[in-house]
C-alpha positions as a LaTeX table, in Angstrom:
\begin{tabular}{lrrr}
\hline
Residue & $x$ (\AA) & $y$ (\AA) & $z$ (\AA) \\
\hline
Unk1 & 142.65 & 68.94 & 96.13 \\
Unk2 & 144.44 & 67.18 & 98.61 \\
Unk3 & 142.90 & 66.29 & 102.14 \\
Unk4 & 145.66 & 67.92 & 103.86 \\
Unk5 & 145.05 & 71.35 & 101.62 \\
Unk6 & 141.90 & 72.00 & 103.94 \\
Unk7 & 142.36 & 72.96 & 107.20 \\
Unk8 & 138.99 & 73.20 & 109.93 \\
Unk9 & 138.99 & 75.89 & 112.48 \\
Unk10 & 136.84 & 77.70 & 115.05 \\
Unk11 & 134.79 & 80.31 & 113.44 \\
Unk12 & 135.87 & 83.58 & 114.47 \\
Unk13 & 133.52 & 87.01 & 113.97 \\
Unk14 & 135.45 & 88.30 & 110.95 \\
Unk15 & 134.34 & 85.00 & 109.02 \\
Unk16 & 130.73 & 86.58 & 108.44 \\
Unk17 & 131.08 & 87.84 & 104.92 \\
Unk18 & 132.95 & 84.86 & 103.98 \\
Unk19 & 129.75 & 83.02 & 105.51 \\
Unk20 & 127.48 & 84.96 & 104.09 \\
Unk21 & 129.11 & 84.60 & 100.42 \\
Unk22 & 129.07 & 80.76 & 100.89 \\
Unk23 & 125.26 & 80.46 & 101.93 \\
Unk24 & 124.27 & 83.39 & 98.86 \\
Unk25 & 126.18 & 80.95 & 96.53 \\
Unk26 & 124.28 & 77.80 & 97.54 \\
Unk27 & 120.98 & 79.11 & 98.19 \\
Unk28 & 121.05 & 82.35 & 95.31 \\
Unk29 & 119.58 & 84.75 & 98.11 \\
Unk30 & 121.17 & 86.87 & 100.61 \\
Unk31 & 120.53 & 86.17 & 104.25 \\
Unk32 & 123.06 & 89.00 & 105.73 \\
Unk33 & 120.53 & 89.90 & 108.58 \\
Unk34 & 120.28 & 86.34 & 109.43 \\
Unk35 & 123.72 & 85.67 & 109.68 \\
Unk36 & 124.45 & 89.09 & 111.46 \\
Unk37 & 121.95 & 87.78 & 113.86 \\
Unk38 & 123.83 & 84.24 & 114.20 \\
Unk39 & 127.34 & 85.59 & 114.72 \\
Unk40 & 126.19 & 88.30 & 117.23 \\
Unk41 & 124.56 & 85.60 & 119.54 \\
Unk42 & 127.95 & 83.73 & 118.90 \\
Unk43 & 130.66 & 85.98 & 119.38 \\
Unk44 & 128.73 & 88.82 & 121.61 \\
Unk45 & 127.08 & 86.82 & 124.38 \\
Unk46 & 128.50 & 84.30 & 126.60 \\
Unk47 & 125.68 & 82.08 & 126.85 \\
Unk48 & 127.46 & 78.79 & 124.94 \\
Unk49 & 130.58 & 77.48 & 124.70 \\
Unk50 & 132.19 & 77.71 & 121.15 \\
Unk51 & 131.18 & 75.44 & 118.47 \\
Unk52 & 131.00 & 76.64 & 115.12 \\
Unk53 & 133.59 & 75.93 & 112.54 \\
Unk54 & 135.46 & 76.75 & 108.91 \\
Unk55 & 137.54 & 75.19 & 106.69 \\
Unk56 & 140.01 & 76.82 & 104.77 \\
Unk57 & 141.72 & 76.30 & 101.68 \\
Unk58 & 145.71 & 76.35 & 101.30 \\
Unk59 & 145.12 & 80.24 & 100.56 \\
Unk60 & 143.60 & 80.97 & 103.67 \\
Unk61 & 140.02 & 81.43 & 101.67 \\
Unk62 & 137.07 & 79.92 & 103.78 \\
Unk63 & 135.54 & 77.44 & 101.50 \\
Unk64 & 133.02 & 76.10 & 104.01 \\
Unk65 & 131.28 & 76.07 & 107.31 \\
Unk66 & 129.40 & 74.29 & 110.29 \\
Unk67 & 127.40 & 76.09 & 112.58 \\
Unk68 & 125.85 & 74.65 & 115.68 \\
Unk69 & 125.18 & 75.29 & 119.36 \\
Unk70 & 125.85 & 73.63 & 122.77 \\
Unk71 & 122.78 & 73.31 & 124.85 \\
Unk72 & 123.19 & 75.16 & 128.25 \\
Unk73 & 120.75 & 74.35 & 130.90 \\
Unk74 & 119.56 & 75.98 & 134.11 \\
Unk75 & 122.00 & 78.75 & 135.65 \\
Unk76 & 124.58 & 77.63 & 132.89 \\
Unk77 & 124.38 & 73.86 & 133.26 \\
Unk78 & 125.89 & 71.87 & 130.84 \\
Unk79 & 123.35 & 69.36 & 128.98 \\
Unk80 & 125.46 & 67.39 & 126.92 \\
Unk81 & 123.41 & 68.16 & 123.67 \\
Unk82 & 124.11 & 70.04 & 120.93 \\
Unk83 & 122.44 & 71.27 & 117.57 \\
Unk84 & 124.00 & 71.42 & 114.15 \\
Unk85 & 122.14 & 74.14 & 112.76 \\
Unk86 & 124.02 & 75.17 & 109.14 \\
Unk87 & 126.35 & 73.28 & 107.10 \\
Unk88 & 127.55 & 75.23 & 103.74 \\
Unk89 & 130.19 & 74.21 & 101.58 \\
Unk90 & 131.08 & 77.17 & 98.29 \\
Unk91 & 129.74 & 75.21 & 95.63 \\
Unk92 & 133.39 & 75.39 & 93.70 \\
Unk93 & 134.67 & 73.04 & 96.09 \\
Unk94 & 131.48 & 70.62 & 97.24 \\
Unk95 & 132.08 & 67.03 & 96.16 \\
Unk96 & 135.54 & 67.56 & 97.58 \\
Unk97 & 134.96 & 65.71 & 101.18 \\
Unk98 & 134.76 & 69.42 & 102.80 \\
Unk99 & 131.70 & 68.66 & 104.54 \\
Unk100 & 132.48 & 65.13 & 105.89 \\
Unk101 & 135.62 & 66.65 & 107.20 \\
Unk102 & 133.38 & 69.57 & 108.49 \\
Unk103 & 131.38 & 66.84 & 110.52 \\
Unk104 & 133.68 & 64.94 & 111.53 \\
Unk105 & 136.11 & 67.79 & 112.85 \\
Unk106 & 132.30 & 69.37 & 114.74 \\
Unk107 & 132.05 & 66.20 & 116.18 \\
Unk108 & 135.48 & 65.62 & 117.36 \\
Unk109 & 135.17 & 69.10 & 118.55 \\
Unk110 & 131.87 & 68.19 & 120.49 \\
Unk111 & 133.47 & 65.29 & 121.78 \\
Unk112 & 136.10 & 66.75 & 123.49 \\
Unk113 & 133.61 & 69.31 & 125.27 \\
Unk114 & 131.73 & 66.44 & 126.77 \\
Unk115 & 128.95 & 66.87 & 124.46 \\
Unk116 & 126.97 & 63.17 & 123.90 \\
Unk117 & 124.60 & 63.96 & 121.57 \\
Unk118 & 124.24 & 66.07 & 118.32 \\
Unk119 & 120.64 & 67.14 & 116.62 \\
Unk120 & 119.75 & 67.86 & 112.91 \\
Unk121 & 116.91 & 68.84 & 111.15 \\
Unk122 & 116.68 & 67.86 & 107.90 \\
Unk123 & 113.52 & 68.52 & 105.05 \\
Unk124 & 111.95 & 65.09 & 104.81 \\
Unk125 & 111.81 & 65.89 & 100.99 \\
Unk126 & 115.92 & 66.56 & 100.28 \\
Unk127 & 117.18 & 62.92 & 99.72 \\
Unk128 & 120.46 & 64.62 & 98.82 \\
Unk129 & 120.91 & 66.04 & 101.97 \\
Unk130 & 119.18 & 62.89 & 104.00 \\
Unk131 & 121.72 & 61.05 & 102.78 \\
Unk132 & 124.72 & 63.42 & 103.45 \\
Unk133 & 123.89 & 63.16 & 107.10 \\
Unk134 & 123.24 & 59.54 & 106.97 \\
Unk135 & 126.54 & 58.90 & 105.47 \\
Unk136 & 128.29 & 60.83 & 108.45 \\
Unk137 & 126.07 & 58.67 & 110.75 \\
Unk138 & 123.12 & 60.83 & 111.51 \\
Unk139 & 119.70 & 58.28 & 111.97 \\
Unk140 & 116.55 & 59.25 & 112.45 \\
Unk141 & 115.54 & 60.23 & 116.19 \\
Unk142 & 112.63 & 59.28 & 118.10 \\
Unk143 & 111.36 & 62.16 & 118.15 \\
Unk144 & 108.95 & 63.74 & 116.03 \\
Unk145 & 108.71 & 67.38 & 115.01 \\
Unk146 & 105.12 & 68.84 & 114.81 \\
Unk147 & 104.51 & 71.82 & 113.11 \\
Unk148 & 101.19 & 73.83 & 112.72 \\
Unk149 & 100.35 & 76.76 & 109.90 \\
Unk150 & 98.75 & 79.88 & 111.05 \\
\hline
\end{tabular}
């Protein structure tokens, strides 16, 4: 598939099934509540500024996705941070540069919204995935996050 065959867009509400059907094929369980939950703070409040994307195939068919959210301070202040929360790619078309271009079209995206910095969080334990974000130039941060059981 060519590079020019997949075009990246804004996500837009009606993209939930085809989000939905992406994550279900790449995890095998269905997370429609979560997802229900993620587009209505998206698309029903207007506490962020846009950020999460699609790609499409030639078709039209959304093939993958990048979900993420611009940090608003105070009374609406801008921070200039932002979170990459969910990347998902159909597993018929990973291996196919969808979610490099994914990145690198959030990114751009970010960019041009002022944003300066962009978070991850990645299992210590998934090398495959450690190195996915690595190769789009993700490093480690010097930070550390804690947990604690209860």
């Amino acid at each position: 598939m060519s590079d020019d065959a997949i075009k990246v867009r804004l996500m837009k509400a009606v993209d939930l099934d085809a989000v939905v059907g992406i994550d279900e094929k790449v995890l095998k369980t269905l997370r429609s509540e979560y997802y229900a939950m993620k587009f209505e703070r998206l698309f029903e409040y207007n506490d962020s500024l846009p950020a999460s994307l699609v790609a499409e195939d030639a078709d039209g068919t959304v093939v993958g996705f990048v979900m993420g959210h611009i940090y608003m301070g105070e009374y609406g202040i801008f921070q200039e941070e932002a979170t990459l929360d969910t990347i998902g790619v159909d597993p018929d078309y990973q291996n196919m540069g969808i979610g490099m271009k994914l990145i690198c079209e959030f990114v751009c995206h970010l960019r041009t919204l002022g944003v300066e910095k962009v978070y991850t969080l990645v299992s210590w334990d998934d090398p495959e995935l450690v190195h996915f974000f690595s190769d789009n130039d993700f490093i480690p941060s010097k930070t550390i996050n804690l947990e604690r059981t209860l």
